[in-house]
Short mmCIF file of C-alpha atoms in Angstrom, two decimals:
data_model
loop_
_atom_site.label_atom_id
_atom_site.label_comp_id
_atom_site.label_asym_id
_atom_site.label_seq_id
_atom_site.Cartn_x
_atom_site.Cartn_y
_atom_site.Cartn_z
CA UNK S 1 175.79 -131.54 63.73
CA UNK S 2 178.14 -134.18 64.83
CA UNK S 3 181.66 -133.68 65.60
CA UNK S 4 184.46 -133.44 62.86
CA UNK S 5 186.78 -136.82 63.37
CA UNK S 6 189.98 -136.27 63.79
CA UNK S 7 191.16 -140.22 63.81
CA UNK S 8 190.81 -142.57 61.41
CA UNK S 9 191.03 -145.86 61.99
CA UNK S 10 191.14 -148.66 59.20
CA UNK S 11 190.82 -152.57 59.28
CA UNK S 12 191.41 -154.73 56.13
CA UNK S 13 188.41 -156.72 57.10
CA UNK S 14 185.07 -156.85 58.88
CA UNK S 15 186.33 -159.52 60.57
CA UNK S 16 188.85 -157.34 62.49
CA UNK S 17 186.07 -154.82 64.03
CA UNK S 18 185.26 -156.69 67.21
CA UNK S 19 189.21 -156.81 67.88
CA UNK S 20 189.23 -152.89 66.89
CA UNK S 21 186.48 -151.48 68.84
CA UNK S 22 188.29 -150.63 72.04
CA UNK S 23 189.88 -147.88 70.08
CA UNK S 24 186.87 -146.95 69.44
CA UNK S 25 185.74 -146.66 72.58
CA UNK S 26 188.72 -145.24 74.26
CA UNK S 27 188.76 -142.44 71.78
CA UNK S 28 185.07 -141.80 72.52
CA UNK S 29 186.32 -141.65 76.23
CA UNK S 30 188.56 -139.04 75.45
CA UNK S 31 185.96 -136.87 73.12
CA UNK S 32 187.54 -137.66 70.31
CA UNK S 33 185.41 -138.27 67.23
CA UNK S 34 186.73 -140.76 64.95
CA UNK S 35 185.78 -142.84 61.64
CA UNK S 36 186.03 -146.49 61.30
CA UNK S 37 186.05 -147.86 57.66
CA UNK S 38 187.03 -151.16 56.25
CA UNK S 39 189.86 -151.24 53.02
CA UNK S 40 191.85 -154.40 52.73
CA UNK S 41 195.44 -153.33 51.10
CA UNK S 42 195.46 -156.46 49.15
CA UNK S 43 191.56 -156.30 48.14
CA UNK S 44 191.04 -152.62 47.59
CA UNK S 45 194.45 -151.14 47.00
CA UNK S 46 193.50 -148.05 44.96
CA UNK S 47 191.07 -147.19 47.88
CA UNK S 48 193.11 -147.74 50.74
CA UNK S 49 195.66 -145.10 48.69
CA UNK S 50 192.33 -142.96 48.26
CA UNK S 51 191.71 -142.89 51.91
CA UNK S 52 195.09 -142.01 52.63
CA UNK S 53 196.05 -139.12 50.28
CA UNK S 54 192.48 -137.92 51.65
CA UNK S 55 192.42 -138.06 55.06
CA UNK S 56 194.11 -134.47 56.02
CA UNK S 57 191.51 -132.70 53.34
CA UNK S 58 188.82 -134.47 55.36
CA UNK S 59 190.13 -133.37 58.68
CA UNK S 60 191.73 -136.14 60.00
CA UNK S 61 194.68 -135.83 62.19
CA UNK S 62 196.26 -139.34 63.06
CA UNK S 63 195.19 -143.04 61.64
CA UNK S 64 195.40 -145.97 63.11
CA UNK S 65 195.32 -148.77 61.34
CA UNK S 66 194.47 -152.86 62.35
CA UNK S 67 195.56 -155.21 60.35
CA UNK S 68 196.65 -159.53 60.89
CA UNK S 69 198.88 -161.55 58.64
CA UNK S 70 201.07 -159.76 56.11
CA UNK S 71 200.05 -156.59 57.99
CA UNK S 72 200.22 -154.78 54.69
CA UNK S 73 197.40 -151.69 55.82
CA UNK S 74 199.31 -149.65 58.00
CA UNK S 75 202.54 -149.55 55.61
CA UNK S 76 200.39 -148.97 52.40
CA UNK S 77 198.45 -145.84 54.54
CA UNK S 78 201.85 -144.58 55.90
CA UNK S 79 203.37 -144.47 52.41
CA UNK S 80 200.74 -142.34 51.03
CA UNK S 81 199.93 -140.08 54.00
CA UNK S 82 202.65 -137.77 55.88
CA UNK S 83 199.98 -137.87 58.98
CA UNK S 84 200.82 -140.06 62.01
CA UNK S 85 199.98 -143.66 61.28
CA UNK S 86 199.74 -146.09 64.31
CA UNK S 87 199.46 -150.06 63.47
CA UNK S 88 197.61 -152.35 65.94
CA UNK S 89 198.63 -155.91 65.06
CA UNK S 90 196.15 -158.64 64.89
CA UNK S 91 195.96 -162.11 65.75
CA UNK S 92 194.31 -164.41 63.13
CA UNK S 93 192.97 -167.93 62.90
CA UNK S 94 194.65 -168.27 59.78
CA UNK S 95 198.57 -167.50 60.82
CA UNK S 96 200.38 -170.05 61.90
CA UNK S 97 202.31 -167.38 64.18
CA UNK S 98 199.75 -166.13 66.58
CA UNK S 99 199.77 -162.98 65.61
CA UNK S 100 203.73 -161.96 65.49
CA UNK S 101 203.86 -162.19 61.77
CA UNK S 102 202.04 -159.13 61.79
CA UNK S 103 203.99 -157.64 64.77
CA UNK S 104 206.78 -158.31 62.80
CA UNK S 105 205.62 -156.58 59.23
CA UNK S 106 204.42 -153.38 61.05
CA UNK S 107 207.53 -152.76 63.08
CA UNK S 108 209.61 -153.49 60.06
CA UNK S 109 208.70 -150.80 57.61
CA UNK S 110 211.50 -149.53 55.42
CA UNK S 111 213.33 -145.94 55.63
CA UNK S 112 210.97 -142.89 55.42
CA UNK S 113 207.83 -145.12 55.82
CA UNK S 114 207.06 -144.58 59.65
CA UNK S 115 204.22 -146.52 61.40
CA UNK S 116 204.14 -146.37 65.13
CA UNK S 117 203.29 -150.02 66.62
CA UNK S 118 201.40 -151.33 69.50
CA UNK S 119 201.17 -154.73 71.09
CA UNK S 120 199.35 -157.61 69.37
CA UNK S 121 195.20 -156.89 69.44
CA UNK S 122 196.12 -153.83 71.80
CA UNK S 123 193.78 -151.40 69.51
CA UNK S 124 193.27 -149.32 73.50
CA UNK S 125 196.81 -148.55 73.64
CA UNK S 126 196.52 -147.39 69.91
CA UNK S 127 193.96 -145.00 70.54
CA UNK S 128 195.76 -143.91 73.72
CA UNK S 129 199.00 -142.71 71.43
CA UNK S 130 196.38 -141.28 69.50
CA UNK S 131 195.03 -138.81 72.04
CA UNK S 132 198.42 -138.31 73.13
CA UNK S 133 199.34 -137.46 69.46
CA UNK S 134 196.53 -134.96 69.45
CA UNK S 135 197.93 -133.78 72.69
CA UNK S 136 193.87 -134.22 74.59
#
């Protein structure tokens, strides 16, 4: 039987998977099971809300969201859960700001919608932070 995931990793697009893989690898190195799903805050808002609302009931304890451009995913997730949310701003070939837009979007959450933020394209640090939150 597979170990129950404690960390959920969300990406808005399949093209983000490669840059978020270091989070999966780092969590694995700490012996922390995780799940990775593709759900876009803009193209599947209901699916993102459903995922976030049900995360605790599925046994998840921390959520990591990788997002580029407008980087809405971490904030939308945080609006629908009381679990810790860590945002990973991602560079995008479509961005004129090379990831700065995503960074600013994630760090400027409104009061009451907390999202931790790591460096641009730094999924590994998101996993390290998740491990520390979990106390492992």
